[in-house]
Short mmCIF file of C-alpha atoms and ligand atoms in Angstrom, two decimals:
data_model
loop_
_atom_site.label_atom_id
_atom_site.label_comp_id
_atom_site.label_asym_id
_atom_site.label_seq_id
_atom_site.Cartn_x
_atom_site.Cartn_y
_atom_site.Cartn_z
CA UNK T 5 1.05 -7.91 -19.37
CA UNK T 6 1.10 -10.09 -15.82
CA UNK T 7 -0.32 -12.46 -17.96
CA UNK T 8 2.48 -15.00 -16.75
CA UNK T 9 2.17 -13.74 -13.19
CA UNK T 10 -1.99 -14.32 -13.59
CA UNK T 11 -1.76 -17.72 -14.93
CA UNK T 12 1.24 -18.92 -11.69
CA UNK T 13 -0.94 -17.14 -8.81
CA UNK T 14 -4.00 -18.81 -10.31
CA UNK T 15 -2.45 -22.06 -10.26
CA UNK T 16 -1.38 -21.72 -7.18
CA UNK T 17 -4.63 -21.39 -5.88
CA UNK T 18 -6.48 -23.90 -7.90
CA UNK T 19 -4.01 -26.52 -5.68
CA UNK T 20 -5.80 -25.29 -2.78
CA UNK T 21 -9.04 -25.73 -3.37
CA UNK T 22 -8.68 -30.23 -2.75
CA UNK T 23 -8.30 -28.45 0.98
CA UNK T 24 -11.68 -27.40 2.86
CA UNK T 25 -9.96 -25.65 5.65
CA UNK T 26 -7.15 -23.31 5.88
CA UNK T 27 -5.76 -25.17 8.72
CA UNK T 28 -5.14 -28.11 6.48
CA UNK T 29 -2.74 -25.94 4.19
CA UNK T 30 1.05 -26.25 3.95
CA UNK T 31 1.17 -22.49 4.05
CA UNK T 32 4.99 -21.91 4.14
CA UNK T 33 4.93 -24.01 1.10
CA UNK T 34 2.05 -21.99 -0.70
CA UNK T 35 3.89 -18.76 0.22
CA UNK T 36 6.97 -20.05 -1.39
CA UNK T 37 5.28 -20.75 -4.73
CA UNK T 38 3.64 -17.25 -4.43
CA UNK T 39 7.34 -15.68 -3.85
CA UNK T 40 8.93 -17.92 -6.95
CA UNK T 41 5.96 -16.42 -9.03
CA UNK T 42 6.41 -13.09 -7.92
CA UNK T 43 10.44 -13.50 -8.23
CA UNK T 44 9.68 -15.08 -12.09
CA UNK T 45 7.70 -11.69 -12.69
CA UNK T 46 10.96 -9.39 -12.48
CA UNK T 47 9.70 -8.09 -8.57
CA UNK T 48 12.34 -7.04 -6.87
CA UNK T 49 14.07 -9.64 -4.19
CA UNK T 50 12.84 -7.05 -1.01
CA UNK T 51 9.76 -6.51 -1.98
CA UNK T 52 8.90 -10.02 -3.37
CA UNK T 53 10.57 -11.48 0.36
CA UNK T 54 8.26 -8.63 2.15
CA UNK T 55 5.03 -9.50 0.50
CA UNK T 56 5.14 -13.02 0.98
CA UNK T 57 6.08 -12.25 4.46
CA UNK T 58 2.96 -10.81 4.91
CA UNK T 59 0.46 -13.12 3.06
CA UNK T 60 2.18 -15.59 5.51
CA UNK T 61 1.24 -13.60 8.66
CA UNK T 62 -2.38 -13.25 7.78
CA UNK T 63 -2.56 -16.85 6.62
CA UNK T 64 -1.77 -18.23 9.62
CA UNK T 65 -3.47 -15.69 11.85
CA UNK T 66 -6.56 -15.74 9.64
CA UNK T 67 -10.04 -17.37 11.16
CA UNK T 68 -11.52 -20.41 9.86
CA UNK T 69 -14.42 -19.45 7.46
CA UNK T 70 -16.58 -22.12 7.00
CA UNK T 71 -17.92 -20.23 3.63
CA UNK T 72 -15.02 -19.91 2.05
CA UNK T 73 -12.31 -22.06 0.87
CA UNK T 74 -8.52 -21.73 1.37
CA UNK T 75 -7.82 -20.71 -2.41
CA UNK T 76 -10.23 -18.40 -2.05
CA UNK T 77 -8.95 -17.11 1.17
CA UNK T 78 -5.34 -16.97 0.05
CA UNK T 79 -6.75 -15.36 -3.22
CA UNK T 80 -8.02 -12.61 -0.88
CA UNK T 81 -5.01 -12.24 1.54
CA UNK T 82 -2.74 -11.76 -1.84
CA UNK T 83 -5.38 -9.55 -3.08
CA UNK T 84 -5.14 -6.96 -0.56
CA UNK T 85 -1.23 -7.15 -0.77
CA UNK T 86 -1.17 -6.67 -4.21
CA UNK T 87 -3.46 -3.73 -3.73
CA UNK T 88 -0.95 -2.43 -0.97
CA UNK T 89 2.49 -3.21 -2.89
CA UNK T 90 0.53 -0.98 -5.86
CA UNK T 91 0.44 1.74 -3.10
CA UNK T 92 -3.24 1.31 -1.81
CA UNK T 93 -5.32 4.09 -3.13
CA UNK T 94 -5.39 6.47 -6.26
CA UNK T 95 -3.00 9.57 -6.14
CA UNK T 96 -4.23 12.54 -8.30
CA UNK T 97 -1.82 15.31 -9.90
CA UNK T 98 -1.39 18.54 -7.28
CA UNK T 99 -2.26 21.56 -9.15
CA UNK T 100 -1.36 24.25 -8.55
CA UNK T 101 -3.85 27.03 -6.31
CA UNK T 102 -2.99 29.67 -9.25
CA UNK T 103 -2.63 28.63 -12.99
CA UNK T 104 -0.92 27.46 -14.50
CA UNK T 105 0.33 24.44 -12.70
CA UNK T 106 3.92 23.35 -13.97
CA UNK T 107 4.13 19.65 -14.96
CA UNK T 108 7.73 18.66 -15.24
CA UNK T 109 8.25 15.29 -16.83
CA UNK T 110 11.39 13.59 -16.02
CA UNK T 111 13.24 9.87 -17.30
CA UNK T 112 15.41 8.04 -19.35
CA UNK T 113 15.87 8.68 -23.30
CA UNK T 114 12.79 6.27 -25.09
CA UNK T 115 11.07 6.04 -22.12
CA UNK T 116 8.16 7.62 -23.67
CA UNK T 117 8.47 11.05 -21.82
CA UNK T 118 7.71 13.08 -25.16
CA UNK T 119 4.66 10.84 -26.24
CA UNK T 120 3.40 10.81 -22.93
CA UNK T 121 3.39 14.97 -23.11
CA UNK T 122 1.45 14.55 -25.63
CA UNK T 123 -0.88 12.27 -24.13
CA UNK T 124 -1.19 14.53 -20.54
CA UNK T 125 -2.14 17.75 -23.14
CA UNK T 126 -4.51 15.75 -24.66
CA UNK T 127 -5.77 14.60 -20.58
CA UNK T 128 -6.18 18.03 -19.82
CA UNK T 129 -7.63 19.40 -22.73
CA UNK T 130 -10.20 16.44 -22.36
CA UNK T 131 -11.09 18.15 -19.16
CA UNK T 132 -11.71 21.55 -20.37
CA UNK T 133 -8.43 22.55 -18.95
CA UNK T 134 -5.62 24.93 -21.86
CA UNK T 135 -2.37 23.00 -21.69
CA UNK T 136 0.44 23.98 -22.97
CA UNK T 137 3.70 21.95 -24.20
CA UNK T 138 7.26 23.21 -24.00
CA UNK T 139 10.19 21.75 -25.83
CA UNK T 140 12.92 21.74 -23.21
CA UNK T 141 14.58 18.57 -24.65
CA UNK T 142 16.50 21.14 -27.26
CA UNK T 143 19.75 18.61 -28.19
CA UNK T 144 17.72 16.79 -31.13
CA UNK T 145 15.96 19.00 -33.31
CA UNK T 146 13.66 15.67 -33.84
CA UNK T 147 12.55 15.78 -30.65
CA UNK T 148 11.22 19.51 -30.64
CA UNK T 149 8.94 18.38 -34.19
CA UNK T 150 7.76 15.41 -32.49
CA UNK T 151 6.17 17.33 -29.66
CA UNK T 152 5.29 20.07 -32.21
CA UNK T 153 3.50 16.99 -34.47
CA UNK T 154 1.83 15.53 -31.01
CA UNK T 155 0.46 19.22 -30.58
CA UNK T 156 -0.46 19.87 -33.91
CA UNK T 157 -3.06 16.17 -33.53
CA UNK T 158 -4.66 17.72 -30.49
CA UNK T 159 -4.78 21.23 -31.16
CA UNK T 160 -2.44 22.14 -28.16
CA UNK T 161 0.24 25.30 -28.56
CA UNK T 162 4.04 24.10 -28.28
CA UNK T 163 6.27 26.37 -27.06
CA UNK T 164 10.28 26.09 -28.34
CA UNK T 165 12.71 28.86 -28.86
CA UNK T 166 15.97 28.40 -31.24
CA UNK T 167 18.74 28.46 -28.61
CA UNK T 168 19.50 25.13 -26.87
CA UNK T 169 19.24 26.17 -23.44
CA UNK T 170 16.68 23.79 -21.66
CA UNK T 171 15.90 26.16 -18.58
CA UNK T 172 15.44 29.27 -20.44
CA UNK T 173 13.18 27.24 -22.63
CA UNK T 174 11.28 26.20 -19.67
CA UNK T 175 11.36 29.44 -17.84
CA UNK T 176 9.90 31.64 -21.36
CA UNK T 177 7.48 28.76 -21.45
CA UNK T 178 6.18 29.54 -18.08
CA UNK T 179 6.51 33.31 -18.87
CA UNK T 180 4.12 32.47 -22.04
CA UNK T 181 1.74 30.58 -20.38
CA UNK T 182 0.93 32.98 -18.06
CA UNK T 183 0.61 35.83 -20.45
CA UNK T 184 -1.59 33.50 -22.62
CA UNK T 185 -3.85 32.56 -19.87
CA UNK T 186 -2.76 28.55 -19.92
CA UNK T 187 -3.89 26.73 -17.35
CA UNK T 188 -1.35 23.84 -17.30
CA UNK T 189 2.40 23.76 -18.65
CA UNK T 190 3.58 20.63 -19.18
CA UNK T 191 7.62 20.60 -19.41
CA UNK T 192 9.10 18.16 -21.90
CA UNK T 193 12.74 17.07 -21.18
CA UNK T 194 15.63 15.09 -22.62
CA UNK T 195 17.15 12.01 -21.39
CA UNK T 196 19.72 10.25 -22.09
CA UNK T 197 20.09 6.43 -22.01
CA UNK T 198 21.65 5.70 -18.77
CA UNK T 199 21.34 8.13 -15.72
CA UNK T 200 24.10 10.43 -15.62
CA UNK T 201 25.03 13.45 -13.70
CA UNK T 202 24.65 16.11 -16.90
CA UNK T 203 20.90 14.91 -17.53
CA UNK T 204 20.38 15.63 -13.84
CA UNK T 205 21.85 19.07 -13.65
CA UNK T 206 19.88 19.82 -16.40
CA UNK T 207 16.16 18.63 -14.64
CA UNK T 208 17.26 19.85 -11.51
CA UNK T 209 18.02 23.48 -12.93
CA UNK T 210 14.78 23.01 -14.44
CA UNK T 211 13.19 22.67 -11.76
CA UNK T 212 14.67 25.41 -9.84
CA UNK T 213 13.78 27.98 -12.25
CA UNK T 214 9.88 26.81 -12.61
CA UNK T 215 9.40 25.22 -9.40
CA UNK T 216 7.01 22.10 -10.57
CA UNK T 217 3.65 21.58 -8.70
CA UNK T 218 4.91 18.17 -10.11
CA UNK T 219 7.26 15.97 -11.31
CA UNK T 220 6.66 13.27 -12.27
CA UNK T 221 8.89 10.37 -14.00
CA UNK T 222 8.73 8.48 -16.55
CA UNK T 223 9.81 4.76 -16.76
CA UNK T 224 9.72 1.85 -19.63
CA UNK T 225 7.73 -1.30 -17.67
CA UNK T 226 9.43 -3.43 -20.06
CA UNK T 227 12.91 -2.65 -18.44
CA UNK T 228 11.94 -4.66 -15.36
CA UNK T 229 14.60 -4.24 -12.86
CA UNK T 230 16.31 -1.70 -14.19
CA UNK T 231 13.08 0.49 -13.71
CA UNK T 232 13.32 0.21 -10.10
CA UNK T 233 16.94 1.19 -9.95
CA UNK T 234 16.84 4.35 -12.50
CA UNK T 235 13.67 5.36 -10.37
CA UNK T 236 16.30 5.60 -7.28
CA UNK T 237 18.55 7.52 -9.06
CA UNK T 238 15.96 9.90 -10.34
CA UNK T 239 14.38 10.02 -6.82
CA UNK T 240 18.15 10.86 -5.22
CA UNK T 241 18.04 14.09 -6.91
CA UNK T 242 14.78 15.28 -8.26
CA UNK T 243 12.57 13.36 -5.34
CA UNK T 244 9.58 13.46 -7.98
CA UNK T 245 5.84 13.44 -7.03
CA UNK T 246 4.57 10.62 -8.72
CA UNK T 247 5.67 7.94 -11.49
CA UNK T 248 4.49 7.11 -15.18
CA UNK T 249 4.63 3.20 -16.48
CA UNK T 250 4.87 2.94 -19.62
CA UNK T 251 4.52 0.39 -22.50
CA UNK T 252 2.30 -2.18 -20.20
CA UNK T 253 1.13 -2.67 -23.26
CA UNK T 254 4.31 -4.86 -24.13
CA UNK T 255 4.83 -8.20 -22.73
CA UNK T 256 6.55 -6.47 -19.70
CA UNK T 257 6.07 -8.97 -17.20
CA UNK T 258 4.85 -6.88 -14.34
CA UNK T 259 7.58 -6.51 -12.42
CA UNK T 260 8.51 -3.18 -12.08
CA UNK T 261 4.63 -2.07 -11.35
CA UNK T 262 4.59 -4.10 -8.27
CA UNK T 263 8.40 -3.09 -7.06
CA UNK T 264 8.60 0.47 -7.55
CA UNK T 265 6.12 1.85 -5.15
CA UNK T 266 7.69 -0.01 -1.96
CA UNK T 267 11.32 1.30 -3.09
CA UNK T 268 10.85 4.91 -4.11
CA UNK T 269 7.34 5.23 -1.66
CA UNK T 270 5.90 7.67 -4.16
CA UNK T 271 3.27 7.08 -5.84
CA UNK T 272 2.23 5.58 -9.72
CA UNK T 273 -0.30 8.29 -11.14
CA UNK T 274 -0.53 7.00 -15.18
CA UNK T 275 0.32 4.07 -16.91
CA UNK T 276 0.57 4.39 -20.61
CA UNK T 277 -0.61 1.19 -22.70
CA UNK T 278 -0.22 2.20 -26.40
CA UNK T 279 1.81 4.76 -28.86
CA UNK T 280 -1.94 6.53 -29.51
CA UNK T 281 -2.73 9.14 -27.98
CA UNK T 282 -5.82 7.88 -25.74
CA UNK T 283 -3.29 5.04 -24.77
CA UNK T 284 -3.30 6.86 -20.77
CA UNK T 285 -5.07 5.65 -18.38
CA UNK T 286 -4.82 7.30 -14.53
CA UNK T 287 -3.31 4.72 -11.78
CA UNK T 288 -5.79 2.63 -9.55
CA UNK T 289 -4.32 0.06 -7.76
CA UNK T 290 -7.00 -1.80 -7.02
CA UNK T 291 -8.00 -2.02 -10.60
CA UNK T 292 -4.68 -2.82 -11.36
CA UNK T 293 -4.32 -5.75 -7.98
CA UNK T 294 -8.14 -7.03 -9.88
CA UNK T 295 -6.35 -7.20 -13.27
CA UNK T 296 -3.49 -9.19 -11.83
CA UNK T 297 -5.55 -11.64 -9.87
CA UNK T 298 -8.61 -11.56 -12.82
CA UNK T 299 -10.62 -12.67 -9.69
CA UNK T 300 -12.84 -9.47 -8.55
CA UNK T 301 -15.61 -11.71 -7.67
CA UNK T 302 -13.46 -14.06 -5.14
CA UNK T 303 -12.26 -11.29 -3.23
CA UNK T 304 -16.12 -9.73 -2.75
CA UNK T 305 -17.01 -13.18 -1.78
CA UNK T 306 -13.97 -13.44 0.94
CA UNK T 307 -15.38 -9.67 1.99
CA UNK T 308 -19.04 -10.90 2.64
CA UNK T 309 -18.08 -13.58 4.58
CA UNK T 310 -15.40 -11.76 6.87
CA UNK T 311 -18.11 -9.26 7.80
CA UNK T 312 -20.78 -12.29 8.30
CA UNK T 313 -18.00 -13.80 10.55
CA UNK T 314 -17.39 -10.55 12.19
CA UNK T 315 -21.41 -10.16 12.77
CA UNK T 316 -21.34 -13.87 14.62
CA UNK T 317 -18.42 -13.37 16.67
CA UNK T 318 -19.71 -9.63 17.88
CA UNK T 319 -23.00 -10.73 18.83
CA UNK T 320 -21.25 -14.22 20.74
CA UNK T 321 -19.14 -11.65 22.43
CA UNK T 322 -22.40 -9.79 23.13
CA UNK T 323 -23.86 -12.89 24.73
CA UNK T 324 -20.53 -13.77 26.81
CA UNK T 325 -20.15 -10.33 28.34
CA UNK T 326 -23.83 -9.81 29.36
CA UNK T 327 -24.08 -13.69 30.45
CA UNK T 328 -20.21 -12.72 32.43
CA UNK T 329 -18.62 -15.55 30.94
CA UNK T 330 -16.03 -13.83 28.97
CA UNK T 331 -13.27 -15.54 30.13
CA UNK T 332 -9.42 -15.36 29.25
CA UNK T 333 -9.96 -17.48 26.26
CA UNK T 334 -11.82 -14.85 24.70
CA UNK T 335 -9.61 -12.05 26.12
CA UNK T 336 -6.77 -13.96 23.97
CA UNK T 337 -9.11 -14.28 21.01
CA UNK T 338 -10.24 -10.53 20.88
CA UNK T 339 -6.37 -9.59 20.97
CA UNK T 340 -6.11 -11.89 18.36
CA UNK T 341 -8.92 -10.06 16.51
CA UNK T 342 -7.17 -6.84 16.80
CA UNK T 343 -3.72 -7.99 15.01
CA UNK T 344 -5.28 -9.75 12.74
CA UNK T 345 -7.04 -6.57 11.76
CA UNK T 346 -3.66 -4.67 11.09
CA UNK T 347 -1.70 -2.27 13.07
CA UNK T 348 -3.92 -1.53 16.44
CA UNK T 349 -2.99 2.41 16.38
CA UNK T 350 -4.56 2.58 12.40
CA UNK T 351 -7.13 0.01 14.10
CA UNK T 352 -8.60 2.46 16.63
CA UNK T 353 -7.70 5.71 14.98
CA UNK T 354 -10.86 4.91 12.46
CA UNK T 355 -13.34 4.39 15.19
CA UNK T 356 -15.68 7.39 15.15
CA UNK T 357 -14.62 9.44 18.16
CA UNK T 358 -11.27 7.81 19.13
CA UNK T 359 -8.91 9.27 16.13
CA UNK T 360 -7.66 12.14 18.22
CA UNK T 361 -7.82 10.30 21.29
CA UNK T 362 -4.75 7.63 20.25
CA UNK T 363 -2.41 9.93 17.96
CA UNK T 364 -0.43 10.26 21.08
CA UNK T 365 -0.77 7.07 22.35
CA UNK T 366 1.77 4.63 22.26
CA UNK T 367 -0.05 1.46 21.22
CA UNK T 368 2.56 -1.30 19.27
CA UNK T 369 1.62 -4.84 18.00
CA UNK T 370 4.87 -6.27 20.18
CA UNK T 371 3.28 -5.52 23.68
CA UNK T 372 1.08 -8.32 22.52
CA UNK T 373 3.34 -10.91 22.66
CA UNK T 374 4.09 -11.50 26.72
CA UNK T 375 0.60 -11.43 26.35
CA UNK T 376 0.07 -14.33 24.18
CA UNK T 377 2.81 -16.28 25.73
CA UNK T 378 1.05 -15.83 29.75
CA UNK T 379 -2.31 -17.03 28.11
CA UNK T 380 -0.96 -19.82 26.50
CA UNK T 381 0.89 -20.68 29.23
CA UNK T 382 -2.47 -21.36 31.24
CA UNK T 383 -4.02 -24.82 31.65
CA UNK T 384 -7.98 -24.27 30.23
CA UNK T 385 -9.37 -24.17 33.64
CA UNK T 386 -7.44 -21.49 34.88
CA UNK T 387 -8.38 -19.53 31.60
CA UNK T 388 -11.90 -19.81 32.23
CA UNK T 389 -11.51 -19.36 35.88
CA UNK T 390 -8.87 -16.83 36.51
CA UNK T 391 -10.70 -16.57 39.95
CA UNK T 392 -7.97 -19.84 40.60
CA UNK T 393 -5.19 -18.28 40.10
CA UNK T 394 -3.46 -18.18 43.42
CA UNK T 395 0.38 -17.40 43.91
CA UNK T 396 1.91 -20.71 42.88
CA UNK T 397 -0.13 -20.79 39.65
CA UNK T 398 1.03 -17.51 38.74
CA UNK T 399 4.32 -18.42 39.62
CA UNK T 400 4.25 -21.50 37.16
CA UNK T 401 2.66 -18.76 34.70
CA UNK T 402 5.36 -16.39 34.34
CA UNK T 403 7.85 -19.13 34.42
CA UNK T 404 6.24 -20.80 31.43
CA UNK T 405 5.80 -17.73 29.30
CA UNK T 406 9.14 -16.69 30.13
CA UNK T 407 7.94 -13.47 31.64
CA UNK T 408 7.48 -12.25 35.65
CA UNK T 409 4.58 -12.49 38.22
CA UNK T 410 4.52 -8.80 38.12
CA UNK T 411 3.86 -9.19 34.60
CA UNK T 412 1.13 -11.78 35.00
CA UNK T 413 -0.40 -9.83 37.70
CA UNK T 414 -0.82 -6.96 35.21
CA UNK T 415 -2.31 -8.77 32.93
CA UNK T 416 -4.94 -10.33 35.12
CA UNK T 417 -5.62 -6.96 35.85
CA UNK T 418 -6.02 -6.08 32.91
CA UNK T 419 -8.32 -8.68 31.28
CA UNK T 420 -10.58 -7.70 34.33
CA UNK T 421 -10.52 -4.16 33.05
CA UNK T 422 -10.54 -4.72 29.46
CA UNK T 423 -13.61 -7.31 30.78
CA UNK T 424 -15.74 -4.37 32.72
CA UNK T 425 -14.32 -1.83 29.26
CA UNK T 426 -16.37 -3.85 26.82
CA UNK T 427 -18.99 -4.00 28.99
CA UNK T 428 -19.80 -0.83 29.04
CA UNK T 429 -18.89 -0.47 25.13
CA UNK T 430 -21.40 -2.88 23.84
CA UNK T 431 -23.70 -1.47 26.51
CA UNK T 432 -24.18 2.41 25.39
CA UNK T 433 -21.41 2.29 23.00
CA UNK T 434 -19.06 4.45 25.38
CA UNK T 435 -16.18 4.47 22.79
CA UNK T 436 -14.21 7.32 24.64
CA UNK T 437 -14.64 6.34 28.08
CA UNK T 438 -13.19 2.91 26.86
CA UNK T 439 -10.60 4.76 24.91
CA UNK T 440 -9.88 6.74 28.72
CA UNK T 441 -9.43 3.10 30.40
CA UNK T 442 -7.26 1.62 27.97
CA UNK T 443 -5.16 4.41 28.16
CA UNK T 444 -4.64 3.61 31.78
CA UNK T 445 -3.79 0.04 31.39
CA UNK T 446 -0.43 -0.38 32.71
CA UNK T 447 0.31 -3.02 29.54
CA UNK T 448 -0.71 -0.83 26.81
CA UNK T 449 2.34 1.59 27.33
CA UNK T 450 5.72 0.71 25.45
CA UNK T 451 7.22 -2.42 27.20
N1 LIG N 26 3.94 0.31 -27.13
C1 LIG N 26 4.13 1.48 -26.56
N2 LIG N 26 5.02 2.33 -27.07
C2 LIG N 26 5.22 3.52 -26.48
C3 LIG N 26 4.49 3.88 -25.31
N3 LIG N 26 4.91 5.13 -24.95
C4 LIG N 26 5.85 5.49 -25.83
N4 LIG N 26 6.04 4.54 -26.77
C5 LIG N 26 7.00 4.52 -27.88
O1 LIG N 26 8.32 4.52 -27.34
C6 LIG N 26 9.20 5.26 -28.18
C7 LIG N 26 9.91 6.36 -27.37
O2 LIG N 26 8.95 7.29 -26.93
P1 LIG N 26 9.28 8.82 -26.69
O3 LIG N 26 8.05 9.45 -26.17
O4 LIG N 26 9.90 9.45 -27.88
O5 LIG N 26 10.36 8.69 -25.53
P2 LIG N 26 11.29 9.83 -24.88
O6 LIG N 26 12.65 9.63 -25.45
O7 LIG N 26 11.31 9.51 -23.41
O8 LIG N 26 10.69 11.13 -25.15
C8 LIG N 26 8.36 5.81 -29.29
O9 LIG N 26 8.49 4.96 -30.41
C9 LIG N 26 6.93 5.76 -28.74
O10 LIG N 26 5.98 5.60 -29.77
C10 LIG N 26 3.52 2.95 -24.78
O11 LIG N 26 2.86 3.17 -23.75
N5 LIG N 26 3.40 1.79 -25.46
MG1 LIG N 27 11.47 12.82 -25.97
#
């Protein structure tokens, strides 16, 4: 699988690498292959337009590494939004504070919901846990043997009672695995082979009368497009915990691994890669972003370099502040810094000390732009002289930048601020006081 998608992203990059700087890039062209490859994989339209949306943004706001080369900085910037489309870090199963925890499995008929049962026992019991199966998909008597034959392998009891009533199944189950001590009761349902409103009574009075620590559902990879749009359906009205991909052991061709997180925002916890048993692997999307690019050792390399960069820049900015020539050049290039980093309020919320300081802040990446647009309206003397600017400069300012001299004012004020703030941070590292000034910054409320 993502074989094709592999083979197009690394093409895409090897074209880069007659550039030596990023600057020299036709990015918006770049991006477009990277969307057409993404688009060829079976990603959904929104998702495919939002990613490349954002491997533009950091493109062009990305510094100039002198290490590195552009295919090996896009390689990195598509890295990290693969990792992020496949929903950033792993999700684990929630069990349940008092066994057993109730595993309800949910999906479409051939999905693989029965075999993957099986496969979850066999997880469990792996981990010293007791599972136990129950056979609530009671319309085919097949598909009560086939979980009692996917028990039998693994030495895990299946519970199924004669009647073919799917919640009372499911209920006795739970009533069973209590009284036998079970730590885990994993609910096997039917489907059906399109979504329809009967199947979804059915799980949802399932799941009324056992009340799941999880749900999770259960979708064919190979089905592409259709994957993401049964996974809304399924999410309307059983708004599961987590998702199962199977049969990326097919020649799916990635699609629906890379769409389904952004539509449904829950999270993929297993994919499933073979009919055997051991075929189950838990969900990391960063393993899974590595797979896709086959290019682990590019993206360290970007890594090293950005904190090398990082190093130089902090320790220039070191040298400006305690030599007092930061200037408004740097001012523009710190708040350049920031976005480039990601949202500001994530930004600061990991610096030791500050988290509690800016949940209530209101700190958004647009109050940045009349700020951009009054720097760059400055001629280069007046940015490394703001001393200069007298009335009729900041007149010409605000005019320029399409903003006001009150605005222009403020932010003169507060470059001298933010100038006499990192002074005192990269003096005794005074993180909170900082945080105290910032917070009194007349630009840093909402505009
Ligand atoms: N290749 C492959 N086949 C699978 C996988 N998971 C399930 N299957 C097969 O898909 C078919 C339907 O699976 P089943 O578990 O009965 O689906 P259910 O109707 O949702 O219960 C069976 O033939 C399984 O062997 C997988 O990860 N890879
Ligand atoms: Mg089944």
């Amino acid at each position: 699988m993502f074989d094709d998608l592999s083979g197009r992203l690394a093409g895409i990059f090897k074209d880069l690498s007659g550039q030596s700087r990023i600057r020299d890039v036709n990015i918006a062209e770049t991006v477009r292959e990277i969307r057409r490859a993404l688009l060829d994989a079976d990603v959904n339209l929104e998702v495919a337009k939002e990613f490349t949306r954002r491997v533009k943004e950091q493109a062009e706001g990305e510094a100039v590494l002198s290490t590195v080369s552009p295919g090996q900085m896009f390689t990195k910037i598509v890295y990290d939004e693969l990792v992020r489309a496949l929903g950033s870090k792993k999700e684990d199963l929630r069990m349940a504070s008092v066994p057993p925890t109730v595993i309800l499995i949910a999906g479409l008929q051939g999905s693989g919901k029965t075999t993957f049962a099986g496969k979850l026992a066999k997880y469990f019991k792996d981990k010293k846990q007791t599972p136990m199966l129950a056979a609530a998909d009671v319309y085919r008597p097949a598909a009560v043997d086939q979980l009692k034959t996917l028990g039998g392998q693994i030495g895990v009891p299946v519970f199924s009672i004669v009647e073919k009533d799917a919640v009372k199944v499911a209920r006795e189950a739970l009533a069973e695995a209590r009284r036998t001590a079970c730590s885990v009761l994993i609910v096997d349902t039917a489907g059906r082979l399109h979504v329809d409103s009967d199947m979804m009574t059915e799980v949802s009075r399932i799941k009324d009368a056992v009340k799941p620590n999880e749900i999770l559902f259960v979708v064919d990879s190979m089905t592409g497009q259709d994957a993401v749009n049964t996974a809304k359906a399924f999410h309307d009205v059983l708004d599961f915990d987590g998702v199962v991909l199977t049969k990326l052991d097919g020649d799916t061709r990635g699609g629906a691994a890379l769409s389904i997180r952004s539509i449904v925002e829950k999270p993929i916890k297993f994919v499933s890669t073979g009919e055997k048993l051991d075929a189950l692997s838990e969900f990391h999307p960063e393993r899974m972003a590595q797979r896709i690019l086959g290019m682990g050792d590019v993206v360290s390399l970007v890594e090293k370099a950005q904190e090398q960069y990082d190093e130089t820049e902090a320790r220039k900015l070191r040298k400006k502040l305690s030599s007092d020539s930061f200037d408004l050049d740097d001012f523009f290039a710190q708040l350049q810094q920031i976005k480039k980093m990601g949202s500001m309020k994530d930004l600061l919320g990991m610096m030791p000390g500050v988290g509690a300081a800016v949940k209530n802040m209101d700190v958004s990446d647009d109050m940045l732009k009349p700020v951009e647009a009054i720097i760059q309206s400055m001629t280069p003397r007046e940015k490394a002289d703001p001393d200069i600017l007298n009335a009729s400069r900041r007149r010409r300012i605000a005019d320029g930048s399409g903003t006001t001299v009150r605005e222009v004012n403020e932010l003169i004020k507060n470059f001298e601020q933010m100038k006499k703030m990192m002074k005192v941070l990269s003096s005794q590292g005074g993180m909170a006081k900082a945080m105290q000034a910032m917070k009194n910054m007349p630009n840093m409320r909402r505009r």
